[in-house]
């Protein structure tokens, strides 16, 4: 499950979280009993919700990415159990696959693609973030939480790029093969 929004000096007011999902695959390489490297690819629903102050208009910027994280994994083994707490840290590259704007005033709903020229809205095609996470591996199952702040602005509207960054909180669960 993802909880995403936009932050930054130029993100504006009235932003709320967009709840979405992520799914993908990860490959791990052990570098000894404590360290490992994880790399993978996942589909991630991100963007932000919007509530315009003083009106009943709400909307959602639905921006989806293919995320490619490369993570250092540090883990410990709880003696006599299959439980291994871990921490992950590393960069993630996001490649935008979809961008749609939806809005409603309670009685009518409208939807438009972000790249529609009449909208005048444009986001960068890539995003770079930093993954910070904690979790537990229990035998072949894994669960964790990740915080992913954007490292650069995703605004591509003008030459004076505004400061708007993705921010993501993700709850993860998985199974190792």
C-alpha positions as YAML, in Angstrom:
chain: A
units: angstrom
residues:
- id: 1
  name: UNK
  ca: [0.00, 0.00, 0.00]
- id: 2
  name: UNK
  ca: [1.26, 3.48, -0.91]
- id: 3
  name: UNK
  ca: [0.42, 6.79, 0.76]
- id: 4
  name: UNK
  ca: [1.73, 9.48, -1.59]
- id: 5
  name: UNK
  ca: [1.67, 13.26, -1.79]
- id: 6
  name: UNK
  ca: [3.70, 16.15, -3.14]
- id: 7
  name: UNK
  ca: [5.88, 18.36, -0.96]
- id: 8
  name: UNK
  ca: [8.17, 21.32, -1.55]
- id: 9
  name: UNK
  ca: [8.11, 25.10, -1.49]
- id: 10
  name: UNK
  ca: [5.86, 25.32, -4.56]
- id: 11
  name: UNK
  ca: [3.59, 22.31, -3.92]
- id: 12
  name: UNK
  ca: [0.68, 24.53, -2.90]
- id: 13
  name: UNK
  ca: [-1.95, 24.17, -0.21]
- id: 14
  name: UNK
  ca: [-4.82, 21.74, 0.10]
- id: 15
  name: UNK
  ca: [-2.76, 18.67, -0.81]
- id: 16
  name: UNK
  ca: [-3.84, 15.35, 0.68]
- id: 17
  name: UNK
  ca: [-2.49, 11.83, 0.41]
- id: 18
  name: UNK
  ca: [-3.30, 9.57, -2.53]
- id: 19
  name: UNK
  ca: [-3.66, 5.96, -1.46]
- id: 20
  name: UNK
  ca: [-2.56, 3.43, -4.07]
- id: 21
  name: UNK
  ca: [-0.65, 0.20, -4.35]
- id: 22
  name: UNK
  ca: [2.70, -1.07, -5.51]
- id: 23
  name: UNK
  ca: [3.73, -4.51, -6.73]
- id: 24
  name: UNK
  ca: [6.90, -5.90, -8.20]
- id: 25
  name: UNK
  ca: [9.88, -8.20, -7.89]
- id: 26
  name: UNK
  ca: [13.17, -7.89, -6.02]
- id: 27
  name: UNK
  ca: [16.40, -9.85, -6.33]
- id: 28
  name: UNK
  ca: [18.72, -10.12, -3.33]
- id: 29
  name: UNK
  ca: [22.43, -10.87, -3.23]
- id: 30
  name: UNK
  ca: [23.98, -11.72, 0.14]
- id: 31
  name: UNK
  ca: [27.29, -9.98, 0.89]
- id: 32
  name: UNK
  ca: [27.86, -11.89, 4.12]
- id: 33
  name: UNK
  ca: [25.82, -12.58, 7.25]
- id: 34
  name: UNK
  ca: [24.83, -8.91, 7.80]
- id: 35
  name: UNK
  ca: [24.85, -7.08, 4.46]
- id: 36
  name: UNK
  ca: [23.07, -7.63, 1.18]
- id: 37
  name: UNK
  ca: [22.08, -5.80, -1.98]
- id: 38
  name: UNK
  ca: [18.50, -5.70, -3.29]
- id: 39
  name: UNK
  ca: [17.48, -4.54, -6.75]
- id: 40
  name: UNK
  ca: [14.14, -4.76, -8.44]
- id: 41
  name: UNK
  ca: [11.32, -3.21, -10.41]
- id: 42
  name: UNK
  ca: [7.82, -2.34, -9.25]
- id: 43
  name: UNK
  ca: [4.71, -0.60, -10.46]
- id: 44
  name: UNK
  ca: [3.86, 2.21, -8.02]
- id: 45
  name: UNK
  ca: [0.69, 4.36, -7.87]
- id: 46
  name: UNK
  ca: [1.66, 7.81, -6.63]
- id: 47
  name: UNK
  ca: [0.62, 11.46, -7.06]
- id: 48
  name: UNK
  ca: [-1.46, 13.51, -4.65]
- id: 49
  name: UNK
  ca: [-4.98, 14.37, -3.64]
- id: 50
  name: UNK
  ca: [-6.23, 17.97, -3.66]
- id: 51
  name: UNK
  ca: [-8.97, 19.72, -1.70]
- id: 52
  name: UNK
  ca: [-9.55, 23.32, -2.79]
- id: 53
  name: UNK
  ca: [-10.09, 25.46, 0.33]
- id: 54
  name: UNK
  ca: [-13.49, 27.16, 0.50]
- id: 55
  name: UNK
  ca: [-15.11, 24.91, -2.11]
- id: 56
  name: UNK
  ca: [-16.46, 21.40, -2.50]
- id: 57
  name: UNK
  ca: [-14.01, 20.65, -5.34]
- id: 58
  name: UNK
  ca: [-11.66, 17.76, -4.78]
- id: 59
  name: UNK
  ca: [-9.25, 16.11, -7.14]
- id: 60
  name: UNK
  ca: [-6.48, 13.62, -7.63]
- id: 61
  name: UNK
  ca: [-3.28, 13.73, -9.63]
- id: 62
  name: UNK
  ca: [-2.80, 10.06, -10.50]
- id: 63
  name: UNK
  ca: [0.86, 9.65, -11.40]
- id: 64
  name: UNK
  ca: [2.10, 6.09, -11.74]
- id: 65
  name: UNK
  ca: [5.71, 4.98, -12.05]
- id: 66
  name: UNK
  ca: [7.85, 1.96, -12.71]
- id: 67
  name: UNK
  ca: [10.27, 2.22, -9.76]
- id: 68
  name: UNK
  ca: [13.74, 0.68, -9.92]
- id: 69
  name: UNK
  ca: [15.34, 0.63, -6.44]
- id: 70
  name: UNK
  ca: [18.91, -0.46, -5.67]
- id: 71
  name: UNK
  ca: [19.20, -0.94, -1.92]
- id: 72
  name: UNK
  ca: [21.77, -1.82, 0.69]
- id: 73
  name: UNK
  ca: [20.16, -4.20, 3.18]
- id: 74
  name: UNK
  ca: [21.51, -4.56, 6.72]
- id: 75
  name: UNK
  ca: [20.01, -7.36, 8.79]
- id: 76
  name: UNK
  ca: [20.36, -9.19, 12.07]
- id: 77
  name: UNK
  ca: [19.36, -12.74, 13.06]
- id: 78
  name: UNK
  ca: [17.40, -13.32, 16.25]
- id: 79
  name: UNK
  ca: [19.03, -16.43, 17.72]
- id: 80
  name: UNK
  ca: [16.96, -19.59, 17.55]
- id: 81
  name: UNK
  ca: [14.27, -18.08, 15.30]
- id: 82
  name: UNK
  ca: [13.65, -17.43, 11.63]
- id: 83
  name: UNK
  ca: [13.12, -13.73, 12.42]
- id: 84
  name: UNK
  ca: [15.54, -11.24, 10.86]
- id: 85
  name: UNK
  ca: [14.96, -7.50, 11.40]
- id: 86
  name: UNK
  ca: [16.41, -5.36, 8.62]
- id: 87
  name: UNK
  ca: [16.99, -1.84, 7.37]
- id: 88
  name: UNK
  ca: [17.28, -0.77, 3.72]
- id: 89
  name: UNK
  ca: [18.78, 2.37, 2.19]
- id: 90
  name: UNK
  ca: [19.39, 3.40, -1.38]
- id: 91
  name: UNK
  ca: [18.27, 5.30, -4.47]
- id: 92
  name: UNK
  ca: [15.22, 4.61, -6.59]
- id: 93
  name: UNK
  ca: [14.59, 5.71, -10.15]
- id: 94
  name: UNK
  ca: [10.96, 6.30, -11.12]
- id: 95
  name: UNK
  ca: [9.89, 6.23, -14.78]
- id: 96
  name: UNK
  ca: [6.47, 7.85, -15.27]
- id: 97
  name: UNK
  ca: [3.99, 5.54, -17.00]
- id: 98
  name: UNK
  ca: [0.72, 7.39, -16.47]
- id: 99
  name: UNK
  ca: [-0.47, 10.84, -15.44]
- id: 100
  name: UNK
  ca: [-4.14, 11.68, -15.14]
- id: 101
  name: UNK
  ca: [-6.01, 14.49, -13.37]
- id: 102
  name: UNK
  ca: [-9.45, 13.81, -11.91]
- id: 103
  name: UNK
  ca: [-11.71, 16.37, -10.25]
- id: 104
  name: UNK
  ca: [-15.23, 16.43, -8.83]
- id: 105
  name: UNK
  ca: [-17.53, 19.05, -7.32]
- id: 106
  name: UNK
  ca: [-19.79, 16.44, -5.77]
- id: 107
  name: UNK
  ca: [-22.22, 16.25, -8.69]
- id: 108
  name: UNK
  ca: [-19.94, 16.20, -11.74]
- id: 109
  name: UNK
  ca: [-16.63, 14.47, -12.37]
- id: 110
  name: UNK
  ca: [-14.04, 15.29, -15.01]
- id: 111
  name: UNK
  ca: [-10.86, 13.50, -16.04]
- id: 112
  name: UNK
  ca: [-8.03, 14.56, -18.35]
- id: 113
  name: UNK
  ca: [-4.57, 13.30, -19.23]
- id: 114
  name: UNK
  ca: [-1.79, 15.48, -17.76]
- id: 115
  name: UNK
  ca: [-0.14, 15.98, -21.16]
- id: 116
  name: UNK
  ca: [-3.32, 17.46, -22.70]
- id: 117
  name: UNK
  ca: [-2.15, 20.86, -24.07]
- id: 118
  name: UNK
  ca: [-5.28, 22.60, -22.76]
- id: 119
  name: UNK
  ca: [-4.23, 21.78, -19.18]
- id: 120
  name: UNK
  ca: [-0.76, 23.38, -19.27]
- id: 121
  name: UNK
  ca: [0.59, 20.85, -16.81]
- id: 122
  name: UNK
  ca: [3.75, 18.83, -17.27]
- id: 123
  name: UNK
  ca: [5.77, 16.57, -15.00]
- id: 124
  name: UNK
  ca: [9.24, 15.20, -15.61]
- id: 125
  name: UNK
  ca: [9.33, 11.72, -17.10]
- id: 126
  name: UNK
  ca: [11.70, 10.50, -14.38]
- id: 127
  name: UNK
  ca: [11.90, 10.88, -10.63]
- id: 128
  name: UNK
  ca: [14.77, 10.15, -8.27]
- id: 129
  name: UNK
  ca: [14.09, 9.25, -4.66]
- id: 130
  name: UNK
  ca: [15.84, 7.85, -1.61]
- id: 131
  name: UNK
  ca: [14.47, 4.71, 0.03]
- id: 132
  name: UNK
  ca: [14.70, 4.52, 3.84]
- id: 133
  name: UNK
  ca: [13.08, 1.40, 5.28]
- id: 134
  name: UNK
  ca: [12.72, -1.00, 8.19]
- id: 135
  name: UNK
  ca: [11.17, -4.44, 8.30]
- id: 136
  name: UNK
  ca: [11.17, -8.07, 9.34]
- id: 137
  name: UNK
  ca: [11.96, -11.18, 7.37]
- id: 138
  name: UNK
  ca: [10.20, -14.16, 8.97]
- id: 139
  name: UNK
  ca: [11.39, -17.33, 7.28]
- id: 140
  name: UNK
  ca: [10.27, -16.75, 3.65]
- id: 141
  name: UNK
  ca: [7.86, -13.89, 4.41]
- id: 142
  name: UNK
  ca: [8.77, -10.24, 4.65]
- id: 143
  name: UNK
  ca: [6.96, -7.11, 5.88]
- id: 144
  name: UNK
  ca: [8.21, -3.57, 6.16]
- id: 145
  name: UNK
  ca: [7.68, 0.14, 5.88]
- id: 146
  name: UNK
  ca: [9.53, 2.50, 3.52]
- id: 147
  name: UNK
  ca: [9.74, 6.25, 3.39]
- id: 148
  name: UNK
  ca: [10.74, 7.61, -0.03]
- id: 149
  name: UNK
  ca: [11.36, 11.37, -0.28]
- id: 150
  name: UNK
  ca: [11.96, 12.75, -3.76]
- id: 151
  name: UNK
  ca: [15.45, 14.14, -4.32]
- id: 152
  name: UNK
  ca: [14.58, 16.50, -7.18]
- id: 153
  name: UNK
  ca: [11.61, 18.46, -8.43]
- id: 154
  name: UNK
  ca: [9.12, 16.71, -10.71]
- id: 155
  name: UNK
  ca: [7.78, 20.03, -12.08]
- id: 156
  name: UNK
  ca: [8.61, 20.47, -15.76]
- id: 157
  name: UNK
  ca: [6.21, 23.32, -16.57]
- id: 158
  name: UNK
  ca: [8.69, 26.14, -17.13]
- id: 159
  name: UNK
  ca: [12.37, 27.00, -17.26]
- id: 160
  name: UNK
  ca: [12.01, 28.13, -13.64]
- id: 161
  name: UNK
  ca: [11.29, 24.63, -12.34]
- id: 162
  name: UNK
  ca: [9.13, 24.89, -9.26]
- id: 163
  name: UNK
  ca: [10.09, 22.93, -6.16]
- id: 164
  name: UNK
  ca: [7.59, 20.03, -6.12]
- id: 165
  name: UNK
  ca: [8.76, 16.58, -5.01]
- id: 166
  name: UNK
  ca: [7.13, 13.17, -4.63]
- id: 167
  name: UNK
  ca: [6.90, 11.89, -1.06]
- id: 168
  name: UNK
  ca: [5.85, 8.32, -0.42]
- id: 169
  name: UNK
  ca: [5.17, 6.13, 2.58]
- id: 170
  name: UNK
  ca: [4.86, 2.46, 1.55]
- id: 171
  name: UNK
  ca: [3.81, -0.57, 3.52]
- id: 172
  name: UNK
  ca: [5.34, -3.68, 1.98]
- id: 173
  name: UNK
  ca: [4.80, -7.42, 2.20]
- id: 174
  name: UNK
  ca: [6.43, -10.19, 0.22]
- id: 175
  name: UNK
  ca: [7.35, -13.82, -0.20]
- id: 176
  name: UNK
  ca: [10.82, -15.14, -1.08]
- id: 177
  name: UNK
  ca: [11.23, -17.94, -3.63]
...
